[in-house]
mmCIF file of C-alpha atoms in Angstrom:
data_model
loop_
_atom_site.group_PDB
_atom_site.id
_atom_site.type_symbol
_atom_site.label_atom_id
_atom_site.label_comp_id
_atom_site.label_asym_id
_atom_site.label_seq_id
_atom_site.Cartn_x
_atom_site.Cartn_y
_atom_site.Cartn_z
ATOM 1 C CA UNK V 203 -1.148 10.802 -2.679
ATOM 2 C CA UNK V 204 -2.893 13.602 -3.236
ATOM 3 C CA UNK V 205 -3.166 13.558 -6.973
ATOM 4 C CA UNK V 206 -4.731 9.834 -6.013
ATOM 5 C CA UNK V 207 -7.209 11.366 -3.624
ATOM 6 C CA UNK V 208 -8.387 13.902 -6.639
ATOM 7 C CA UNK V 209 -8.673 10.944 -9.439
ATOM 8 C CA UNK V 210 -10.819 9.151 -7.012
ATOM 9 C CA UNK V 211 -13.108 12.171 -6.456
ATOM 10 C CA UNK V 212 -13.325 13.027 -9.922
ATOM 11 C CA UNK V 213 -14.430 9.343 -10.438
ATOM 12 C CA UNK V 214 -16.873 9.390 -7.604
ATOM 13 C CA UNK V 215 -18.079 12.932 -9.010
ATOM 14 C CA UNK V 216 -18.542 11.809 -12.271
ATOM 15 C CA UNK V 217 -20.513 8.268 -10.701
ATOM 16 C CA UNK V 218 -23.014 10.550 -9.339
ATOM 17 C CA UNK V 219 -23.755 12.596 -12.157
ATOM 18 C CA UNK V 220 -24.441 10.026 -14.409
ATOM 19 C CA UNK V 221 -26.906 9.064 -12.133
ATOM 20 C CA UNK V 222 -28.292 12.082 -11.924
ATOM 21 C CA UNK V 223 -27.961 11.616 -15.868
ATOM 22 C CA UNK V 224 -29.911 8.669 -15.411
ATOM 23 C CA UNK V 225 -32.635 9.650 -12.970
ATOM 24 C CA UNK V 226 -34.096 12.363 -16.179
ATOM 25 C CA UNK V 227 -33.441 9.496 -18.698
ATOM 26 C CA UNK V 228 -35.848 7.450 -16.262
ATOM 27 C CA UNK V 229 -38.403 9.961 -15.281
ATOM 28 C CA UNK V 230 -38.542 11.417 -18.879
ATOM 29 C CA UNK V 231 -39.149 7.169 -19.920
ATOM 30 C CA UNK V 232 -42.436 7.215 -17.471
ATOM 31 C CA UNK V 233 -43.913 10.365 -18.908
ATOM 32 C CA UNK V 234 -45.926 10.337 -22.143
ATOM 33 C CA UNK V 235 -44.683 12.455 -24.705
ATOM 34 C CA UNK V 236 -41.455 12.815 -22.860
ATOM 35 C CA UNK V 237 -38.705 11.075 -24.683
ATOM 36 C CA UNK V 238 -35.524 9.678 -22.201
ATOM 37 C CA UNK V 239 -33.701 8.985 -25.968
ATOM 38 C CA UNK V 240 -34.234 12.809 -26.280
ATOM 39 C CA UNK V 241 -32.461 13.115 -22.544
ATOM 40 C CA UNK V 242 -30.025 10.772 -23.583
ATOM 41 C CA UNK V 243 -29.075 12.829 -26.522
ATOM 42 C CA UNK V 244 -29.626 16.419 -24.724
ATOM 43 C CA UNK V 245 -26.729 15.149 -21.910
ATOM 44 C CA UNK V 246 -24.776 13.975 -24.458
ATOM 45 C CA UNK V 247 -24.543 10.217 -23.440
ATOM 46 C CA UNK V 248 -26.252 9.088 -26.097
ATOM 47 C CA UNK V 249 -23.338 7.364 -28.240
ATOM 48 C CA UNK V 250 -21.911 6.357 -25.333
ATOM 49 C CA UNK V 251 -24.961 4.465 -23.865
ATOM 50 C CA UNK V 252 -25.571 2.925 -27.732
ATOM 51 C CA UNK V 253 -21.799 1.974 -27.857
ATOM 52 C CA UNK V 254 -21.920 0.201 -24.223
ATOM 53 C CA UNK V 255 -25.148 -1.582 -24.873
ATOM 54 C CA UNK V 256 -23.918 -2.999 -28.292
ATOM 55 C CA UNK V 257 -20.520 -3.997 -27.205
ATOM 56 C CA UNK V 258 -21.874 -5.248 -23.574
ATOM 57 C CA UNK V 259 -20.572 -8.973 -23.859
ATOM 58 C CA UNK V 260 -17.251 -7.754 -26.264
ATOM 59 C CA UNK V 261 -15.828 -5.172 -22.966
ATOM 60 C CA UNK V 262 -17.853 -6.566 -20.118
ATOM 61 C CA UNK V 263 -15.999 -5.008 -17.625
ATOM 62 C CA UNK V 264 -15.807 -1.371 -19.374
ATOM 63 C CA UNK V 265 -19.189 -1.452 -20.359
ATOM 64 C CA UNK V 266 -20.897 -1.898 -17.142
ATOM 65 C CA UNK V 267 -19.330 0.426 -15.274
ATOM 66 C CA UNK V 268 -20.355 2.794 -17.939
ATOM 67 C CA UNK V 269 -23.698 1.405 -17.951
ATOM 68 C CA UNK V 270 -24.067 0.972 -14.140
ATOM 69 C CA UNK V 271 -25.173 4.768 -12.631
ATOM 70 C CA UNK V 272 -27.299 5.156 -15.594
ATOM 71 C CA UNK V 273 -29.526 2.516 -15.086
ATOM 72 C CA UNK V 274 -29.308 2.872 -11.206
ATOM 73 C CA UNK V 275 -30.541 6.574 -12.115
ATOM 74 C CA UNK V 276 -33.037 5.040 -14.513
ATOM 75 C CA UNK V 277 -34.226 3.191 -11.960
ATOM 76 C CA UNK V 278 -34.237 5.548 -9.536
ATOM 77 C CA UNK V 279 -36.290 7.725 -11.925
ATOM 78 C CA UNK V 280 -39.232 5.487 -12.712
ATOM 79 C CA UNK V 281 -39.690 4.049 -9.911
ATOM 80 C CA UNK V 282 -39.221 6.660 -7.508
ATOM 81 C CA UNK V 283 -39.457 9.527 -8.855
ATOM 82 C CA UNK V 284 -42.143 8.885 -10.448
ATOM 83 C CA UNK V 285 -43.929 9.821 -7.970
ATOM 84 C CA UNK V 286 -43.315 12.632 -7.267
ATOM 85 C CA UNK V 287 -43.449 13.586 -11.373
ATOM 86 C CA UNK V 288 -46.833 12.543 -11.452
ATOM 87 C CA UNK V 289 -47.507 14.894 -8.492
ATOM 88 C CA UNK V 290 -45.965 17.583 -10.071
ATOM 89 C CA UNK V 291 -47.909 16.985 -13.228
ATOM 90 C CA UNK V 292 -51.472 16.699 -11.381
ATOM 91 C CA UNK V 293 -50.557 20.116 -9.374
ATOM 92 C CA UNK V 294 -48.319 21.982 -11.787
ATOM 93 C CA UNK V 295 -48.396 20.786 -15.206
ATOM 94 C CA UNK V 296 -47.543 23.894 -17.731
ATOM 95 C CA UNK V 297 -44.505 24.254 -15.325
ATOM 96 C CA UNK V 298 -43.402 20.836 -15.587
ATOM 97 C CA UNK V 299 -44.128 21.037 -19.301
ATOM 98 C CA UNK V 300 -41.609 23.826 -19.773
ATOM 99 C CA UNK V 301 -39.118 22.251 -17.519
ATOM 100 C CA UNK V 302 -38.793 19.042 -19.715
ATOM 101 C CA UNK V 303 -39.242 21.395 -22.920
ATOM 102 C CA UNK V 304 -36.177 23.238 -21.361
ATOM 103 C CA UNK V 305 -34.044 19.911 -20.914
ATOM 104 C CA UNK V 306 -34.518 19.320 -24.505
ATOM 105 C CA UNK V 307 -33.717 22.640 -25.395
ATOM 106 C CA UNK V 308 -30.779 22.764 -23.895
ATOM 107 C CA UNK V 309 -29.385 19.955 -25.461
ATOM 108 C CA UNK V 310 -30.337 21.536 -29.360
ATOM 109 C CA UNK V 311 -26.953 22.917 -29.458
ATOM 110 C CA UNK V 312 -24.904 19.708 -28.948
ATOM 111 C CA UNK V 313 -27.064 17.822 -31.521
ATOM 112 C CA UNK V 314 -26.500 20.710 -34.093
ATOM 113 C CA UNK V 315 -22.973 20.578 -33.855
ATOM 114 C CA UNK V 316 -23.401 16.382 -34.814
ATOM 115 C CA UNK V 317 -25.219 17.708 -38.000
ATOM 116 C CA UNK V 318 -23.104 20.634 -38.853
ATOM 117 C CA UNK V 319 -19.767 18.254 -38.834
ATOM 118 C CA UNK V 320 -21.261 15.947 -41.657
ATOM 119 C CA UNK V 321 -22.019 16.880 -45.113
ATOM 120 C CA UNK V 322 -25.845 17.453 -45.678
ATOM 121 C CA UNK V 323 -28.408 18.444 -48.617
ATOM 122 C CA UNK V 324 -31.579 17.580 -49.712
ATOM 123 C CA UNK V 325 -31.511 13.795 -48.578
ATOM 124 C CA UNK V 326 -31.328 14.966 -44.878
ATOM 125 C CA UNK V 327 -33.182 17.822 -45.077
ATOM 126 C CA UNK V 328 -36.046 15.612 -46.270
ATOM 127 C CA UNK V 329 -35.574 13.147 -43.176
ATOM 128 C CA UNK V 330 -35.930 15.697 -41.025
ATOM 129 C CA UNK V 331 -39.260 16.826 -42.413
ATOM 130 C CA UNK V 332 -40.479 13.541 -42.688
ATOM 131 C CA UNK V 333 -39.294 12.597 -38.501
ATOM 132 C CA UNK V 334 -40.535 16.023 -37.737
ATOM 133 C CA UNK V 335 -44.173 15.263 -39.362
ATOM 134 C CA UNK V 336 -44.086 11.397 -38.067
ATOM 135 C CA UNK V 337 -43.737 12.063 -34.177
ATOM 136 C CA UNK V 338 -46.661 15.022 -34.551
ATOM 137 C CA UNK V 339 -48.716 12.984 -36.564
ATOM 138 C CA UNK V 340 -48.290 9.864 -33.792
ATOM 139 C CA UNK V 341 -49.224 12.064 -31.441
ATOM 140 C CA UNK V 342 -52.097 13.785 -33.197
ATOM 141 C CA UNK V 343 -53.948 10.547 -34.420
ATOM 142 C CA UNK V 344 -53.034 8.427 -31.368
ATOM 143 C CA UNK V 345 -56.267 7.025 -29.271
ATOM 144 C CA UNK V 346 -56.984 8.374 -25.905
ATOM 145 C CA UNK V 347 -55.277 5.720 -23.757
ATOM 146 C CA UNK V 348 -58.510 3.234 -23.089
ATOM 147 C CA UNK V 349 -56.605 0.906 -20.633
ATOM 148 C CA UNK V 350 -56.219 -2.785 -21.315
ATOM 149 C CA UNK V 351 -56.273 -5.351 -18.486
ATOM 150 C CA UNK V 352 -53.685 -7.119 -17.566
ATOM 151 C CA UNK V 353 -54.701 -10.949 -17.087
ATOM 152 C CA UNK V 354 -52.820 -14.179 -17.019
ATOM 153 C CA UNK V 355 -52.826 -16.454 -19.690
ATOM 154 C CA UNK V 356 -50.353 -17.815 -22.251
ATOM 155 C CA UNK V 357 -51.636 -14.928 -25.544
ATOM 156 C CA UNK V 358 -51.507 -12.003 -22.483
ATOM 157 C CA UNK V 359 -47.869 -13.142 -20.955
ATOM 158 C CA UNK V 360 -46.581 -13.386 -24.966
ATOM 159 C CA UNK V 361 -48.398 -9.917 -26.067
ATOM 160 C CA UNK V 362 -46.798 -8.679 -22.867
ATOM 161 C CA UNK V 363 -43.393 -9.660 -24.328
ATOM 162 C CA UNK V 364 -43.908 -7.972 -26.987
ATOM 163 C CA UNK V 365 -45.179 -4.744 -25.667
ATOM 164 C CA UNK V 366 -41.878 -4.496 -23.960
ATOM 165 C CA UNK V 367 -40.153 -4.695 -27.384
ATOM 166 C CA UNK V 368 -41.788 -1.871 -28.955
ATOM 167 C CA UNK V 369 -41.727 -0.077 -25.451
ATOM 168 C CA UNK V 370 -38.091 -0.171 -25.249
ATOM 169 C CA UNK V 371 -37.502 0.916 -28.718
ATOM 170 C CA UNK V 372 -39.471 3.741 -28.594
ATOM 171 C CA UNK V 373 -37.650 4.609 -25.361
ATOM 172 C CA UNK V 374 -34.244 4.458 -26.603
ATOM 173 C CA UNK V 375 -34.958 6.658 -29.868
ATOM 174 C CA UNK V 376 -34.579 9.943 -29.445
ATOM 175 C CA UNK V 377 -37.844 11.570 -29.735
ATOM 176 C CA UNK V 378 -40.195 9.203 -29.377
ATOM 177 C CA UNK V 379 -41.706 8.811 -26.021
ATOM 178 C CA UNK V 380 -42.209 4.627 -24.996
ATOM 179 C CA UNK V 381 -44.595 6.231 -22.684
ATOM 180 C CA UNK V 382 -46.302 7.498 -25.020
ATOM 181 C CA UNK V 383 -46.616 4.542 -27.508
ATOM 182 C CA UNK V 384 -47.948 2.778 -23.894
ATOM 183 C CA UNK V 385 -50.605 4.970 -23.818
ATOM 184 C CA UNK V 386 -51.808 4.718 -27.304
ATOM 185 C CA UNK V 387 -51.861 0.628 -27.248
ATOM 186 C CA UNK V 388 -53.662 0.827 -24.080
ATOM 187 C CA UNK V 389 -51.199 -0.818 -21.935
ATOM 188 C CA UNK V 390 -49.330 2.840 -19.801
ATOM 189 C CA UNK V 391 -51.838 2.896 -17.322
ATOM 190 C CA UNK V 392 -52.237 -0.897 -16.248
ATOM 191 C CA UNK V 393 -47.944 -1.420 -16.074
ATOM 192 C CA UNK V 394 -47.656 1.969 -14.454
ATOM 193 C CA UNK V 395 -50.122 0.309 -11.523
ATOM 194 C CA UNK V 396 -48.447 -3.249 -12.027
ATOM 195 C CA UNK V 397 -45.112 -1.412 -10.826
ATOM 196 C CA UNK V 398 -46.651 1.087 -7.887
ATOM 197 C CA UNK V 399 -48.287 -2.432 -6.924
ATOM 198 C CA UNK V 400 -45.082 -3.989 -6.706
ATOM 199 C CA UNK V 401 -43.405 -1.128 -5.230
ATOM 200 C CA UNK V 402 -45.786 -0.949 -2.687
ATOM 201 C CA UNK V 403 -45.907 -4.354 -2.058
ATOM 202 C CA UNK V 404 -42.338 -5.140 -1.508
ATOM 203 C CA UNK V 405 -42.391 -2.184 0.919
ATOM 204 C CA UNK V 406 -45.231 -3.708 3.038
ATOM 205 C CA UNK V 407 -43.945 -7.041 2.728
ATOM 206 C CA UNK V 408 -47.717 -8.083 0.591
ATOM 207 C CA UNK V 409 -46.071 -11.022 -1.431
ATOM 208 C CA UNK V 410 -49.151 -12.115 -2.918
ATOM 209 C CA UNK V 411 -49.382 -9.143 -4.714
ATOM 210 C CA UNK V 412 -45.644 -8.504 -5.872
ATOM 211 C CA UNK V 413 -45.886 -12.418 -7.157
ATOM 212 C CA UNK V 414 -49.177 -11.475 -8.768
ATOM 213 C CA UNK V 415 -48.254 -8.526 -10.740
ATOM 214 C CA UNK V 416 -44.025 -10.143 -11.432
ATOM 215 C CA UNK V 417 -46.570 -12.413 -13.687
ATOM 216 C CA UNK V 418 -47.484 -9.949 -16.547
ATOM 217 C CA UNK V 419 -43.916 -7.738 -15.782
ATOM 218 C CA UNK V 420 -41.424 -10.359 -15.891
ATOM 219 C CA UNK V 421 -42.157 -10.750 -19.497
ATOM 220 C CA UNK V 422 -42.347 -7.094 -20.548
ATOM 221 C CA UNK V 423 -38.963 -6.958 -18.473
ATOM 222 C CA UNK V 424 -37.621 -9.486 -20.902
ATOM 223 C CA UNK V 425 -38.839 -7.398 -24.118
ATOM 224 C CA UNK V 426 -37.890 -4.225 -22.623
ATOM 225 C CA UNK V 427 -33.983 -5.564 -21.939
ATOM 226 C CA UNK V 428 -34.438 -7.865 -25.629
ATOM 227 C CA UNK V 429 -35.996 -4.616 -27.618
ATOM 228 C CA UNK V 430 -33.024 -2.219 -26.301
ATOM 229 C CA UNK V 431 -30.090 -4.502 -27.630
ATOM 230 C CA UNK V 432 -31.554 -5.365 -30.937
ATOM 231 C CA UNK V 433 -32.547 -1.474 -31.663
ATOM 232 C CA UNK V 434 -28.941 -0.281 -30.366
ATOM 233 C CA UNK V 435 -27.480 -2.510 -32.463
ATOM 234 C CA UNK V 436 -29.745 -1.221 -35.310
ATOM 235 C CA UNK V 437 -28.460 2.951 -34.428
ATOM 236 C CA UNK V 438 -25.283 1.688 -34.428
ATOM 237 C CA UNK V 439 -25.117 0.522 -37.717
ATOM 238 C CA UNK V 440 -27.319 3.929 -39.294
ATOM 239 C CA UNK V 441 -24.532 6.241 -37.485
ATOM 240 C CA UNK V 442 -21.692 4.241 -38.998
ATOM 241 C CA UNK V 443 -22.920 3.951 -42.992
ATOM 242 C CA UNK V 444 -25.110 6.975 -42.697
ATOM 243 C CA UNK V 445 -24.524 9.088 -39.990
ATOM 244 C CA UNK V 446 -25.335 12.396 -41.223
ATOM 245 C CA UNK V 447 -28.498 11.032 -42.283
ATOM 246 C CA UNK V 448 -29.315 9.128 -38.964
ATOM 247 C CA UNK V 449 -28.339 12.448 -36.945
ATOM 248 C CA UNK V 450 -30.597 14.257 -39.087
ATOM 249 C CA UNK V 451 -33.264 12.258 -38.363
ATOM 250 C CA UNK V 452 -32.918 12.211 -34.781
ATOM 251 C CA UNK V 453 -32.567 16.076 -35.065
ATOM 252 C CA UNK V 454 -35.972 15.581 -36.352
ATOM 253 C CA UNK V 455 -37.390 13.635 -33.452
ATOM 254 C CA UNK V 456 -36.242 15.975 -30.865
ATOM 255 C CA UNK V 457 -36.951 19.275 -32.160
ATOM 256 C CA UNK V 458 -40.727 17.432 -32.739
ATOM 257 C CA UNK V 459 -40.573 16.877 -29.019
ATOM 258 C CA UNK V 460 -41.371 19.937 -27.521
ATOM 259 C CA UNK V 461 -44.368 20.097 -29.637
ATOM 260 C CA UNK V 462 -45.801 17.387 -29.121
ATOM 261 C CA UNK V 463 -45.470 17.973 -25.041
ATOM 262 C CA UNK V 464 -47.489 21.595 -26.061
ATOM 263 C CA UNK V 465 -50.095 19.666 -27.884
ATOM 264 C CA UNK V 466 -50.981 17.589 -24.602
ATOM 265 C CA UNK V 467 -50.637 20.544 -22.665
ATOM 266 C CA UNK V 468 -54.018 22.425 -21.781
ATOM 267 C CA UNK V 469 -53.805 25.630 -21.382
ATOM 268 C CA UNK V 470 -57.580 27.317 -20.641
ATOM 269 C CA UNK V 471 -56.916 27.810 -17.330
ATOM 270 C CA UNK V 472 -53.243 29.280 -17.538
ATOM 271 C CA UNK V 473 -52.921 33.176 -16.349
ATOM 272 C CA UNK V 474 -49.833 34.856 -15.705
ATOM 273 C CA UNK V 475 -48.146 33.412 -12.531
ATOM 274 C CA UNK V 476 -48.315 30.152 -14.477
ATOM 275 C CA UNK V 477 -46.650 31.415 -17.133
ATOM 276 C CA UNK V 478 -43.708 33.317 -15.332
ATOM 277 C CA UNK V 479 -43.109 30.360 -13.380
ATOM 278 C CA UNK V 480 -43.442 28.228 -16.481
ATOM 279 C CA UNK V 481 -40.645 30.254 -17.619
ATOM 280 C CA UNK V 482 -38.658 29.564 -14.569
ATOM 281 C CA UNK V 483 -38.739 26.171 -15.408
ATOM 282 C CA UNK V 484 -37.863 26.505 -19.259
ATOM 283 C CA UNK V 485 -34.731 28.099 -18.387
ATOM 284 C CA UNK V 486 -34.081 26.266 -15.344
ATOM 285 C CA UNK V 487 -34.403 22.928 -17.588
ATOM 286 C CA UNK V 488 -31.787 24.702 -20.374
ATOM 287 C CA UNK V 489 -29.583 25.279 -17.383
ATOM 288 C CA UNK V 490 -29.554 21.466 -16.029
ATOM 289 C CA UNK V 491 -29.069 20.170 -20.186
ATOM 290 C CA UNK V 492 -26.254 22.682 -20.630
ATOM 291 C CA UNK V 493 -25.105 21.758 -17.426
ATOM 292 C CA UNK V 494 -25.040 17.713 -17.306
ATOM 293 C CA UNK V 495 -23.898 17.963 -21.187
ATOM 294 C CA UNK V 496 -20.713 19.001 -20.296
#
C-alpha cells in the first residue's frame, strides 16, 4: 500500500515537472532569439521528445503520455505566460536576458557529456564552427521585423501554411529561435496579436473575432504540427548514422545562443543594480537547468 501510494506520487511529481519542463520550452518558443530546442536540450528531454514525436502512431499510448505535460506546459508557456515574459522584457530586459542565458548555460554540461562519449576530430570540429557562425550570422543580417498583414485569401492561408513549417522547424532545433525566424519574415508580430486576439476573445466570449483570426492560424497550426514530425524524423535519422556529428552541431547552435540573445540586448542604459540583479538571474537560470535536467 504504501509503496503504491509513493509510485503514484513519484508519477504525479514527475507529471508536473515536465510541465514545468514544458512551460520554458513554450515561453523560450515565443521569444526571439530564445531557442525552446535549446530548452529542450538544456533539461535533457530532448531525445526523448524527438523519439516520442517520431514513433507517435508506432507506441500511441507510451508516446502521449510522454508527450502530454510537455505540450500542456508548452501551451501554458505561450499562451500564458507570455504575458507576463513580454512584461518582464519591456520592464526588465538585461535581467531576463541573463535568466534565459543561464537556462542554457546550465544545460552546457549535459550536452558536453553527448559529445565527449562519441569519437570526434576535425569533421565535427568544423560543424561546430560552421553552426556557431550560421546562427550569429542569421541574427546579424536578419531585417528588423517590418510586420506583414495578415489577410484572407487563398496565396495568404497557403503562405500561412508554410510559415508554420519553417516556424516549427526552427523551434524544434536546438539553437535556432522560430521566434526569431518570425520576426525576420515579417510574420512574429501579426501571429503573436492573432493569438492575444484569440485569447482574449474566447475569454470575453467575442466570437467574431476568435473565428476571424482561427482563419490565418488554423493553417499555420497545421504547418507548425506538419513541420515538427517531418524535422524529428529528419534528427532522428542524423543522431543514428552520425551522431557525433549531429551533437556537434547542435553543440554549435546552443553555445551560439547566448550570443545572439547579447547582440539584441541594449545595454546604454545598464548601471550596476542592473547588472547584480542580472547576475541573480544568470545563476538563478543555471540553477533551474541543473535542476529540471536531472
Amino acid at each position: 500500500m504504501k509503496k503504491a501510494r509513493e509510485s503514484r506520487n513519484g508519477v504525479v511529481m514527475k507529471f508536473i515537472t515536465d510541465v514545468l519542463k514544458g512551460v520554458i520550452i513554450g515561453v523560450a518558443n515565443a521569444i526571439p532569439g530564445v531557442s525552446g530546442g535549446t530548452m529542450m536540450v538544456s533539461m535533457g528531454v530532448f531525445d526523448d521528445i524527438i523519439y516520442c514525436i517520431t514513433h507517435l502512431f508506432k507506441q500511441v499510448k507510451q508516446s502521449i503520455m510522454t508527450l502530454l505535460p510537455y505540450f500542456i506546459g508548452m501551451a501554458l508557456g505561450v499562451v500564458g505566460l507570455a504575458y507576463a515574459i513580454q512584461w518582464l522584457y519591456a520592464n526588465y530586459p538585461f535581467q531576463t536576458n541573463m535568466l534565459f542565458i543561464g537556462l542554457i548555460f546550465g544545460g552546457l554540461p549535459m550536452i558536453w557529456k553527448e559529445v565527449k562519449a562519441e569519437k570526434t576530430g576535425v569533421p565535427q570540429f568544423i560543424l561546430f564552427l560552421l553552426f556557431f557562425a550560421a546562427i550569429i550570422a542569421m541574427q546579424y543580417f536578419g531585417n528588423d521585423g517590418t510586420s506583414a498583414e495578415l489577410t484572407i485569401s487563398f496565396l495568404a492561408l497557403l503562405k500561412m501554411f508554410f510559415i508554420g513549417i519553417v516556424a516549427s522547424a526552427t523551434m524544434v532545433i536546438p539553437g535556432v529561435s522560430g521566434s526569431m525566424m518570425l520576426q525576420i519574415l515579417g510574420y512574429y508580430y501579426p501571429i503573436m496579436d492573432a493569438i492575444t486576439t484569440f485569447v482574449s476573445g474566447v475569454k470575453n466570449g467575442d466570437w467574431a473575432a476568435v473565428l476571424h483570426v482561427s482563419v490565418s492560424l488554423v493553417p499555420f497550426g497545421i504547418g507548425v504540427v506538419l513541420g515538427i514530425f517531418v524535422i524529428a524524423k529528419i534528427i532522428e535519422i542524423l543522431l543514428q548514422k552520425w551522431k557525433s556529428h549531429t551533437y556537434s552541431a547542435i553543440l554549435g547552435l546552443v553555445v551560439s545562443s547566448p550570443v545572439v540573445i547579447l547582440m539584441g540586448t541594449a545595454f546604454g542604459s545598464i548601471g550596476l543594480v542592473t547588472i547584480l540583479t542580472g547576475a541573480v538571474t544568470l545563476f538563478a537560470g543555471v540553477f533551474i537547468a541543473s535542476l529540471l535536467g536531472k
